[in-house]
Coordinates of C-alpha atoms in Angstrom, one line a residue:
X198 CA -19.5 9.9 42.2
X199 CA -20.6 7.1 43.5
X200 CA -19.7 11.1 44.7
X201 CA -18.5 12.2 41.2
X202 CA -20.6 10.9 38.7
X203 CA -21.4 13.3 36.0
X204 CA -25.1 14.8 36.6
X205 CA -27.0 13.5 33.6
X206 CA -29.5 15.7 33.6
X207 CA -27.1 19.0 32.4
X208 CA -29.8 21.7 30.4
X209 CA -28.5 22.7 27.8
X210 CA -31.3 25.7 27.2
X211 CA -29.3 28.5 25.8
X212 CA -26.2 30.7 26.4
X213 CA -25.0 32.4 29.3
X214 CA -26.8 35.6 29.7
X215 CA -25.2 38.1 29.9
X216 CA -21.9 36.5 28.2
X217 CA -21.5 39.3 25.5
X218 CA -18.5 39.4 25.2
X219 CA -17.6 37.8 22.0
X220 CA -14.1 36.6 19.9
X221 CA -12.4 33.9 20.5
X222 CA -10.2 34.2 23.4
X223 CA -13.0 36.3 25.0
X224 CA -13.1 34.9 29.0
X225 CA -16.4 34.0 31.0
X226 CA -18.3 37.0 32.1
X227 CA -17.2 36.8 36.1
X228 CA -19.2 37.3 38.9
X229 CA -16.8 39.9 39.8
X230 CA -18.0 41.9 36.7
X231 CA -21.1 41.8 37.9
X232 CA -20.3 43.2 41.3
X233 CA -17.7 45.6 39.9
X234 CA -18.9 48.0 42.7
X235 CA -17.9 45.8 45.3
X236 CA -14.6 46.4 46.3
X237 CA -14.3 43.4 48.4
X238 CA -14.9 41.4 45.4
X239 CA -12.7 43.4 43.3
X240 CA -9.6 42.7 45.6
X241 CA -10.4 39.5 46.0
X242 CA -10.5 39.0 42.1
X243 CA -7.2 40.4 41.8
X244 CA -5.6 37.5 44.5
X245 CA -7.1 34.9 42.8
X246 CA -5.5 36.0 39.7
X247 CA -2.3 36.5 41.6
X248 CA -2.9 33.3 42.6
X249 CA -3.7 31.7 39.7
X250 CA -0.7 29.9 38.9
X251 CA -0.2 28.6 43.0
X252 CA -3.7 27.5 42.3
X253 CA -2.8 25.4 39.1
X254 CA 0.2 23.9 41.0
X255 CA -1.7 23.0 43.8
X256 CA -4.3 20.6 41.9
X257 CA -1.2 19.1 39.8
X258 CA 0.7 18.4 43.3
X259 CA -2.6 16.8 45.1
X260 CA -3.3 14.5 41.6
X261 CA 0.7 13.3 41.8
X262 CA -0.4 12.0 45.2
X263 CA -3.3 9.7 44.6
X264 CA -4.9 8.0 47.3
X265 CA -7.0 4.8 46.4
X266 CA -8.8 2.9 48.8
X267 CA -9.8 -0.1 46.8
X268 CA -5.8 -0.6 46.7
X269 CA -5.2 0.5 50.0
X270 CA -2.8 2.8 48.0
X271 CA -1.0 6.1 49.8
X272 CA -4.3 6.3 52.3
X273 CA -2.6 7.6 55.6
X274 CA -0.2 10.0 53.2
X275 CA -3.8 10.9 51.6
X276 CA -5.0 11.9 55.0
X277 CA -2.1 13.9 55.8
X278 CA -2.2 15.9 53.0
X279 CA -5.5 16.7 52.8
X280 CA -4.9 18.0 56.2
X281 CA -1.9 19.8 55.3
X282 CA -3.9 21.8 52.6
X283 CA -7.0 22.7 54.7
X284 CA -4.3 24.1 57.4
X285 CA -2.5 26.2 54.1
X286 CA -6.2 27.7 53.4
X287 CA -6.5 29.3 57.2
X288 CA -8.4 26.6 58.9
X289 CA -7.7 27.1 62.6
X290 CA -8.6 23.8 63.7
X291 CA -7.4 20.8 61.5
X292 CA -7.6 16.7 63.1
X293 CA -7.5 13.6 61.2
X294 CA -10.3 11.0 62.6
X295 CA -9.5 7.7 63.1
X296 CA -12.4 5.0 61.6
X297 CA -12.5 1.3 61.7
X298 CA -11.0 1.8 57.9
X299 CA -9.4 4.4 56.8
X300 CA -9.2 8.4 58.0
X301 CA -11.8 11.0 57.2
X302 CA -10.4 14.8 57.8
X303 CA -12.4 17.5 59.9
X304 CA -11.2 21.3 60.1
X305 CA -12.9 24.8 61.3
X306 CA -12.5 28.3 60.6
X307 CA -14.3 30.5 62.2
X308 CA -14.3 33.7 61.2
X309 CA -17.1 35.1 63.8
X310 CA -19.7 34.9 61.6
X311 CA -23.6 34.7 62.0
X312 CA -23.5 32.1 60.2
X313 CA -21.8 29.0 58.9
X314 CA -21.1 27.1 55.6
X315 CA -20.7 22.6 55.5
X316 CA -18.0 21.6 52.7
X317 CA -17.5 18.2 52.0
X318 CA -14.0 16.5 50.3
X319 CA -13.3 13.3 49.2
X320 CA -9.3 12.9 49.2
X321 CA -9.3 9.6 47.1
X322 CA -9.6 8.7 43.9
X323 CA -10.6 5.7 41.1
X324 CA -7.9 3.4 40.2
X325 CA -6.5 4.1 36.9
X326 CA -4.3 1.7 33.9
X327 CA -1.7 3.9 32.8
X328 CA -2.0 2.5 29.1
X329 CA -5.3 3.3 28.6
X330 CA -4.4 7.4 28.8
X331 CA -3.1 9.8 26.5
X332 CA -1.2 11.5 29.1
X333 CA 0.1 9.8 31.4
X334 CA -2.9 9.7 34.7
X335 CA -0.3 11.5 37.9
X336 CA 1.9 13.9 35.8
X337 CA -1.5 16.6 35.9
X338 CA -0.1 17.8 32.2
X339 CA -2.1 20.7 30.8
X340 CA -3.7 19.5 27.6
X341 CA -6.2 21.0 24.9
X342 CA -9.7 19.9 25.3
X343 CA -11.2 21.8 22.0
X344 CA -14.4 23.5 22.7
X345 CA -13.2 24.5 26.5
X346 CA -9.8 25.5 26.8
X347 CA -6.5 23.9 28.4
X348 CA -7.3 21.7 31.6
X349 CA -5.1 19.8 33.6
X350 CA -5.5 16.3 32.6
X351 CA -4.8 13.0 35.6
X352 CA -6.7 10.7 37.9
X353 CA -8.6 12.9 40.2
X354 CA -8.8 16.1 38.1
X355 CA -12.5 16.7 38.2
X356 CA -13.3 13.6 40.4
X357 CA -12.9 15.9 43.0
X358 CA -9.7 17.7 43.5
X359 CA -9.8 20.1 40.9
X360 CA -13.0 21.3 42.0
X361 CA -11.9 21.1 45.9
X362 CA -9.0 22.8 45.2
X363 CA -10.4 26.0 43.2
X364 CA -12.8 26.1 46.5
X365 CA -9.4 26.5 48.7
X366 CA -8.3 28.7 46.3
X367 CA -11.2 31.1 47.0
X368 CA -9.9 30.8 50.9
X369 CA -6.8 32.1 49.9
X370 CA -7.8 34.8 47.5
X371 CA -9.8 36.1 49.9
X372 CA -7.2 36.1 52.8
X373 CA -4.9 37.6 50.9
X374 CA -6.8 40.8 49.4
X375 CA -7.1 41.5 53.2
X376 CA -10.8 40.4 53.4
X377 CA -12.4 38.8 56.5
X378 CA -14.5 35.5 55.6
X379 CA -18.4 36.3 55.9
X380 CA -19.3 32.8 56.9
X381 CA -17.6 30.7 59.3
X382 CA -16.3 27.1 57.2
X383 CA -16.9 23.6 58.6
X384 CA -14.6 20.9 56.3
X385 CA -15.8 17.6 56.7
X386 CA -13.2 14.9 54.5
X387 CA -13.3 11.0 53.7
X388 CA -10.9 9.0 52.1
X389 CA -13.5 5.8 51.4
X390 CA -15.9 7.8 48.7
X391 CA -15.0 5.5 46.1
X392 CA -15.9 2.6 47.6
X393 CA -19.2 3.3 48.7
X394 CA -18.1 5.4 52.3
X395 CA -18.4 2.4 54.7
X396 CA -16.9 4.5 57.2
X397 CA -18.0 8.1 56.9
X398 CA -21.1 8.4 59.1
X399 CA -17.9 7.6 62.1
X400 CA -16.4 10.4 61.1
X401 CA -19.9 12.5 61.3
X402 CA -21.2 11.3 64.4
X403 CA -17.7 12.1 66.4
X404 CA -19.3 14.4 68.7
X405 CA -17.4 17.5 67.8
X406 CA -17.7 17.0 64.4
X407 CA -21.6 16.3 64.9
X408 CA -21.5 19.5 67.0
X409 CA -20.0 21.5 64.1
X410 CA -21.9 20.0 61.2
X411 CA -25.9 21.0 63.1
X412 CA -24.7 24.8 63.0
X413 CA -24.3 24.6 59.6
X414 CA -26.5 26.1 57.1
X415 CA -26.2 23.2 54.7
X416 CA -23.1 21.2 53.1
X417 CA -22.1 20.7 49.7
X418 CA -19.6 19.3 47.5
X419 CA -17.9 21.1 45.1
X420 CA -18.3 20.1 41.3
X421 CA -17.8 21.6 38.0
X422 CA -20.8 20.6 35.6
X423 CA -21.1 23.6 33.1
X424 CA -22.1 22.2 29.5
X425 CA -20.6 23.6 26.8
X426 CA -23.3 26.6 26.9
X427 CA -22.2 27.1 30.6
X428 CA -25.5 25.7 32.1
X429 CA -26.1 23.8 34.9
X430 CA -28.2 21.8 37.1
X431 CA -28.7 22.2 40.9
X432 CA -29.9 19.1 42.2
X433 CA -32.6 18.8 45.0
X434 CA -31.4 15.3 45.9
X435 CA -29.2 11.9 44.7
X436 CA -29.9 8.3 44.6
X437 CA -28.4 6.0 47.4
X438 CA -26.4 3.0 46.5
X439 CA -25.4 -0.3 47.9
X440 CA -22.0 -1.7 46.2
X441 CA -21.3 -5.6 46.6
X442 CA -20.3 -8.6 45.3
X443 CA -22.1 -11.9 44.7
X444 CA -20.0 -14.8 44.9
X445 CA -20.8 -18.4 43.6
X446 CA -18.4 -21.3 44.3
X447 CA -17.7 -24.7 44.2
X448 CA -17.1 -25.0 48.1
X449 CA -19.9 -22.5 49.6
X450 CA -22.4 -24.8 47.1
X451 CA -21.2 -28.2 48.1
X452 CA -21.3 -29.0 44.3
X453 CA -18.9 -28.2 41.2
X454 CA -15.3 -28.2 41.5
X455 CA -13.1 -25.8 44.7
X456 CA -10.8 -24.8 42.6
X457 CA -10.3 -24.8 38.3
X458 CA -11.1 -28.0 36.7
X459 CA -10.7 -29.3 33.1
X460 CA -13.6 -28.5 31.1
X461 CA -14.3 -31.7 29.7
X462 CA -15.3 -32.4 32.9
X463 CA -18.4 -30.6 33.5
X464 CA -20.1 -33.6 31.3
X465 CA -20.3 -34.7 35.0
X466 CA -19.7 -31.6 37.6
X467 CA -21.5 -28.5 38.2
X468 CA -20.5 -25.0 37.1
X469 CA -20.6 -22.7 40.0
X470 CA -19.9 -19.7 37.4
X471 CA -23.7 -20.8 35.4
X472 CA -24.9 -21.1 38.9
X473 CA -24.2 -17.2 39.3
X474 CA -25.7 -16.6 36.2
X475 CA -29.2 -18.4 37.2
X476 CA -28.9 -16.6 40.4
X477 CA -28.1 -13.2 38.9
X478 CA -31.4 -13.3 36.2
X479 CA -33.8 -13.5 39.1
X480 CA -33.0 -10.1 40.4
X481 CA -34.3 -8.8 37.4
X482 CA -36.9 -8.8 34.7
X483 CA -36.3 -11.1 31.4
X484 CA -35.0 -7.5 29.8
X485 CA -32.9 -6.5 32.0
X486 CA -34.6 -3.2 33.0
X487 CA -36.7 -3.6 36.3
X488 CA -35.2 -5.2 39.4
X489 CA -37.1 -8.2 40.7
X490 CA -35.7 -8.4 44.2
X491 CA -39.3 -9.3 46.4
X492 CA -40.3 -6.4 47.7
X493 CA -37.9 -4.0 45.9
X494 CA -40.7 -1.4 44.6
X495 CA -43.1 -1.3 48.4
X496 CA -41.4 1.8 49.7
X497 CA -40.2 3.9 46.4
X498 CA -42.0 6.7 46.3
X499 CA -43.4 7.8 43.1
X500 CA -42.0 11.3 41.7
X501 CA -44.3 14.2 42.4
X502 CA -46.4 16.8 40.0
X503 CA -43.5 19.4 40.8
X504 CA -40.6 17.1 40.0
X505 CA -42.2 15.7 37.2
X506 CA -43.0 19.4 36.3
X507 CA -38.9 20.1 36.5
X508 CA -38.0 17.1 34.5
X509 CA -40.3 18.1 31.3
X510 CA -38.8 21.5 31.8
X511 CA -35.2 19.6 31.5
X512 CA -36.7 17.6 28.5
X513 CA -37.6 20.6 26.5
X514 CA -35.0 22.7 26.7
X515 CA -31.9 19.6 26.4
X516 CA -30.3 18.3 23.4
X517 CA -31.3 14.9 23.3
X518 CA -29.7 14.0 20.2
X519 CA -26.5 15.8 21.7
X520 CA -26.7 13.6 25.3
X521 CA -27.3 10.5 23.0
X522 CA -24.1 11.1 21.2
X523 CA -21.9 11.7 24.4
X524 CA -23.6 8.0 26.0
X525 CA -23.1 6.4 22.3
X526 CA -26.3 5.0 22.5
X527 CA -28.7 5.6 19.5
X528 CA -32.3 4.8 21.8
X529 CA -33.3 5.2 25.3
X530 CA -34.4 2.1 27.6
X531 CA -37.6 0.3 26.3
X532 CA -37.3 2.8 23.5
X533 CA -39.2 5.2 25.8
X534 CA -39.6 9.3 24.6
X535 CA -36.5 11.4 26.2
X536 CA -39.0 13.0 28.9
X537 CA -40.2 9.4 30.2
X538 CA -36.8 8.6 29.6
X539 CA -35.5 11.3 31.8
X540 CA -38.9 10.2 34.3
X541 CA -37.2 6.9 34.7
X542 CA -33.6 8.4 35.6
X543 CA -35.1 9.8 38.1
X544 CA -37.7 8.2 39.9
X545 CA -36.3 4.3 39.1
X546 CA -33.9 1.9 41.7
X547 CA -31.5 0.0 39.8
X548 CA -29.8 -3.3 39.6
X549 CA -26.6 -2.8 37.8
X550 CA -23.8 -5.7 37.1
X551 CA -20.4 -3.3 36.7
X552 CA -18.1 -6.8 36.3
X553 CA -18.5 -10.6 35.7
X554 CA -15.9 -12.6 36.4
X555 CA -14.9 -16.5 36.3
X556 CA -12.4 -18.2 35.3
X557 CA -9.7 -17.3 32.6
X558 CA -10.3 -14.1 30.5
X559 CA -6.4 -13.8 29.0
X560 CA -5.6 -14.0 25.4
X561 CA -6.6 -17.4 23.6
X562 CA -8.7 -20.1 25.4
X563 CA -8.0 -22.1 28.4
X564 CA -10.3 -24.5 28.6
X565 CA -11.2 -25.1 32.7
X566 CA -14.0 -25.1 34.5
X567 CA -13.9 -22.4 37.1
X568 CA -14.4 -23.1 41.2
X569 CA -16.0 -19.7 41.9
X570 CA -17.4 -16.9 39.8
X571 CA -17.9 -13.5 41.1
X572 CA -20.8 -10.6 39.8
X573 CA -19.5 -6.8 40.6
X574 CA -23.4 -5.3 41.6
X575 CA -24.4 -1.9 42.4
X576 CA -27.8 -1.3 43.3
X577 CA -29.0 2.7 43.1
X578 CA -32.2 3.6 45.4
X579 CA -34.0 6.4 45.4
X580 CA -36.7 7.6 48.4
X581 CA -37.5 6.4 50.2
X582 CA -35.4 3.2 50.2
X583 CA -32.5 2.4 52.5
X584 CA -29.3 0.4 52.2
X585 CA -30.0 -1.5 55.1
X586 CA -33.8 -2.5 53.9
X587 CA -32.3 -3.7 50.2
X588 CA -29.3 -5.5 51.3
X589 CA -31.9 -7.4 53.8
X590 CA -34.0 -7.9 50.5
X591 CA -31.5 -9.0 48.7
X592 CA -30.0 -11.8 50.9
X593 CA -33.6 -13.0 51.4
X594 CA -34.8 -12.8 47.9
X595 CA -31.7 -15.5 47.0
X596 CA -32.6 -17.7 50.1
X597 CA -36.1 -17.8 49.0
X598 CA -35.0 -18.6 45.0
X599 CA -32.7 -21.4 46.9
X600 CA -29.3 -19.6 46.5
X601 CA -28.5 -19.3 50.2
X602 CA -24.9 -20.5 49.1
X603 CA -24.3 -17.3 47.1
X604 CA -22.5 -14.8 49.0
X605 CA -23.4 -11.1 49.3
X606 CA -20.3 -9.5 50.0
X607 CA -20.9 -5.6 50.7
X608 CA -18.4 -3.5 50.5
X609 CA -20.1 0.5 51.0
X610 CA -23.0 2.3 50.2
X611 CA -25.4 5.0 51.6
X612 CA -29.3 6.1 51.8
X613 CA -30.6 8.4 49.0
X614 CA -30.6 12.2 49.9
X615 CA -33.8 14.7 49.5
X616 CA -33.3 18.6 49.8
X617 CA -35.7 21.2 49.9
X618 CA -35.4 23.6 47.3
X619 CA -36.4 26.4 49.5
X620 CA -33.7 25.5 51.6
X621 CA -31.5 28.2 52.0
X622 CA -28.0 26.1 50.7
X623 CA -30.1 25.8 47.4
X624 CA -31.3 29.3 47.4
X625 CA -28.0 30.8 47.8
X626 CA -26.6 28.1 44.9
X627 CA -29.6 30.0 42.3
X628 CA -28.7 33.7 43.2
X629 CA -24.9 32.7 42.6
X630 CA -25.6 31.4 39.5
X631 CA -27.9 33.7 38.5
X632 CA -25.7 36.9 39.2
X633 CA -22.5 34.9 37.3
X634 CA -25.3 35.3 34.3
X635 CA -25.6 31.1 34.6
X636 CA -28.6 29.4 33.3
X637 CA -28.8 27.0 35.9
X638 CA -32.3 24.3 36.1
X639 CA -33.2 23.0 39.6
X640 CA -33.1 18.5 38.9
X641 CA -35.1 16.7 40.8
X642 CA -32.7 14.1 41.5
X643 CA -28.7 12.9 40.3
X644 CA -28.9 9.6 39.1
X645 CA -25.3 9.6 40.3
X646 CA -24.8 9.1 44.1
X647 CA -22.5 10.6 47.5
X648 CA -22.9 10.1 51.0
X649 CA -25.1 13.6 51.1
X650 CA -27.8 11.3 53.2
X651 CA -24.9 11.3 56.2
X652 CA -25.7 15.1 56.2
X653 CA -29.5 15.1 55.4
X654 CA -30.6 12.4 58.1
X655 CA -30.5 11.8 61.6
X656 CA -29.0 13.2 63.4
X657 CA -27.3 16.1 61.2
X658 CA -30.5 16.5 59.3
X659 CA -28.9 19.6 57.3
X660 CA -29.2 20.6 53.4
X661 CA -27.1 18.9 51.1
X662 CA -25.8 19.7 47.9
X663 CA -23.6 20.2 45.0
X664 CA -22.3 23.8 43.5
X665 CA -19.1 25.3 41.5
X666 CA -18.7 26.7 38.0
X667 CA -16.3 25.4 35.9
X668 CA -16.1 22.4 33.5
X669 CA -14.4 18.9 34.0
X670 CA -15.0 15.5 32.3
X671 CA -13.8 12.1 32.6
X672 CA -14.5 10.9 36.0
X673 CA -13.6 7.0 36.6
X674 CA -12.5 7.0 33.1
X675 CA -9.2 7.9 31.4
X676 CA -7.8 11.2 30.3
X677 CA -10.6 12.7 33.1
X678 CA -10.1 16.6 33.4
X679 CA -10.5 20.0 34.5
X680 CA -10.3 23.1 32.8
X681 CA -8.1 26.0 33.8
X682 CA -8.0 28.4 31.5
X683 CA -11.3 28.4 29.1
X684 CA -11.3 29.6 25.7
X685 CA -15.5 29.1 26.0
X686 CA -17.2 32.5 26.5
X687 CA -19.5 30.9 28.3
X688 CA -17.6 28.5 30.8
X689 CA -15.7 29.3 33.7
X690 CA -11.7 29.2 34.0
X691 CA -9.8 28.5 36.7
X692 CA -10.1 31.9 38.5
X693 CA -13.8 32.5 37.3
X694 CA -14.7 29.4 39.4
X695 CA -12.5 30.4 42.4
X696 CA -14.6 33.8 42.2
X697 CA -18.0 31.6 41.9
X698 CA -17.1 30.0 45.4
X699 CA -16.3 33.4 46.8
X700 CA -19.6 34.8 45.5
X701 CA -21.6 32.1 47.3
X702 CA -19.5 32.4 50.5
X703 CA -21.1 36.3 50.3
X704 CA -24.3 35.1 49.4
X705 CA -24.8 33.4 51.9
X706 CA -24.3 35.5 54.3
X707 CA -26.5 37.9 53.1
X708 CA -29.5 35.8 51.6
X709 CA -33.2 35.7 53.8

């Protein structure tokens, strides 16, 4: 994330309890196995694998439509459509809300219940080069991942419309075994996650939508994060991140060139691209590792005895030398053990360049001296910074170093989110897990970042998480993923996951 990164901190303990069942095609043990005498969820398993293939059909259809902000790429058809689905999954009320970019999606179904369930979509995606996948990234192909199973394969597969769609998919399975819902739904939808939701909180604050959201009993965003042993995390909270770019030119400096220059030339005229780079190594230490914005560290707040507590759980029960393979790195920052590693996911902001840019970077040499040089920056905060207080740091740190003529250009970002983990949402995400036989390890906080802090401050102030079963992989990066039919004992498939989502509708309508 932004909304879909993959949570780093997956346990990777042991298997599945309860997944006996053993041979190779054998399926994940279902939480409608465990609640065989249930005949609501008995019907409702047999829809969803009535509906299996309408299920399948309806992620490859939403990822031959992708919708990408950055591009200004088929957003108002994005909107549409995501509206058109919520409508196909029973939601009564379904608007599209205007922003000051582009449209978020809002939609209610209330099915007279005591109580009500948040679900957040993004309906874009991360831009994609065709050549760099296997398959190509909009036909949604089904493809063998080995180890998991056939998954569609396409921009958007696990990054989030596989995942959102499996959750509609539970709508319809349990509309059509006959059932009635046993929580009211409150959609909320943005088109702008993957550049940093500049809009979102406008589509929040509408005043009906703000009405809808406080009767919730929390929000969350569906995701599909089992590890090959079917574990995963539930996280009590996500860092915040500002996305921008600094800019260094000839004209903004009053010295170097405004446009490309020979390079023979800069025997007597200044580079605006090295200016960038002098600018750039004062945010940070001489390593790299620790921003060194003024001020950066006064409001972080350190990590607690019970998240430190979780995180050494994490530590020994994880495959480090596993994790270290899937990063291809061979040691961790400042060659730092894997729990003080894991310490510093957590607890530590970041300065991060993503891109540097000046000049000519084709084939060959081209030998110019650039007019303007541009650094791609995300910066990820934790609690209890804010966007506004680092971007403010930020512009004056530079003034003070005597870079005023660098621009900060900021393009999204959002606070960092905090849930209680006696919060209901995250209760009901445990006793779902743990009755689908999961494993599942509460994490302090996801590295990774979403706009969860529009939900969990003023003035929605509501839970905010993350739940589904299921397993997907590739998110921002080609051939991304999600499985549909798992040949992993200890994963879900496709309609396993639709079940998972239909368990914790139930759960929650029964939990204390």
């Amino acid at each position: 994330m932004t909304a879909a990164d993959n949570n780093p901190l997956i346990d990777r303990r042991q298997a599945m309890r309860g997944a006996a069942m053993a041979g190779a095609g054998a399926m994940f043990l279902s939480p409608a196995m465990a609640l065989s005498a249930s005949s609501d969820m008995s019907a409702i398993r047999r829809a969803a694998e009535a509906g299996r293939q309408a299920s399948i059909q309806r992620i490859q259809d939403w990822i031959k439509l992708p919708s990408i902000a950055a591009e200004d790429r088929n957003m108002p058809e994005g909107a549409d459509y995501m509206a058109s689905l919520a409508q196909d999954a029973g939601f009564q009320h379904v608007e599209i809300v205007p922003t000051d970019g582009y449209p978020g999606v809002f939609a209610t179904l209330d099915a007279g219940a005591p109580r009500t369930l948040g679900i957040y979509f993004m309906y874009d995606v991360k831009q994609f080069d065709p050549a760099e996948w296997s398959s190509p990234p909009l036909a949604g192909a089904i493809v063998d991942r080995p180890g998991f199973g056939k998954a569609i394969m396409g921009r958007g597969a696990v990054n989030q419309k596989g995942p959102e769609a499996t959750f509609l998919a539970a709508l319809h399975a349990i509309r059509a075994a006959g059932r009635k819902l046993p929580v009211n739904i409150v959609l909320i939808a943005e088109g702008e996650e993957e550049i940093g939701s500049p809009h979102f909180k406008q589509v929040a604050t509408k005043p009906n939508v703000l009405a809808a959201l406080k009767k919730c009993e929390g929000i969350f965003i569906p995701a599909s994060w089992q590890d090959k042993n079917g574990n995963v995390s539930v996280n009590l909270g996500s860092k915040g991140i500002v996305e921008l770019e600094l800019v260094a030119s000839g004209e903004k400096w009053g010295r170097g060139p405004k446009g490309d220059i020979h390079s023979s030339l800069k025997a007597m005229v200044d580079s605006p691209t090295w200016r960038l780079v002098q600018a750039l190594q004062t945010l940070v230490t001489p390593d790299g590792n620790t921003p060194a914005i003024d001020g950066w560290f006064e409001n972080v707040r350190p990590l607690t005895a019970r998240e430190k507590a979780l995180i050494a759980e994490t530590a020994r029960n994880s495959d480090e030398a596993q994790r270290k393979a899937i990063l291809g790195v061979e040691t961790w920052i400042d060659d730092l053990p894997f729990e003080q590693a894991l310490q510093r996911l957590a607890q530590e902001p970041t300065v991060n360049i993503e891109g540097l840019v000046a000049g000519y970077t084709g084939p060959g040499g081209k030998t110019i001296l650039p007019g303007a040089a541009t650094a791609k920056i995300d910066l990820r905060l934790v609690p209890n910074q804010t966007r506004a207080e680092a971007e403010t740091k930020l512009r004056a740190h530079l003034d003070a170093r005597g870079f005023p003529d660098v621009e900060v250009n900021v393009s999204g970002g959002y606070d960092p989110t905090e849930t209680d983990e006696n919060s209901r949402l995250i209760r009901t995400e445990l006793a779902t897990y743990e009755r689908a036989g999961i494993t599942a390890t509460l994490n302090p906080r996801l590295a990774g970042s979403w706009p969860g802090a529009t939900f969990t401050a003023p003035p929605v102030s509501i839970p905010a998480g993350h739940f589904g079963m299921g397993h997907g992989a590739g998110a921002h990066a080609p051939d991304e993923y999600y499985v549909v039919e798992s040949t992993n004992a200890k994963v879900a498939g496709l309609v396993d996951a639709t079940m998972g989502y239909a368990d914790f509708l139930y759960q929650l309508a029964a939990i204390r």
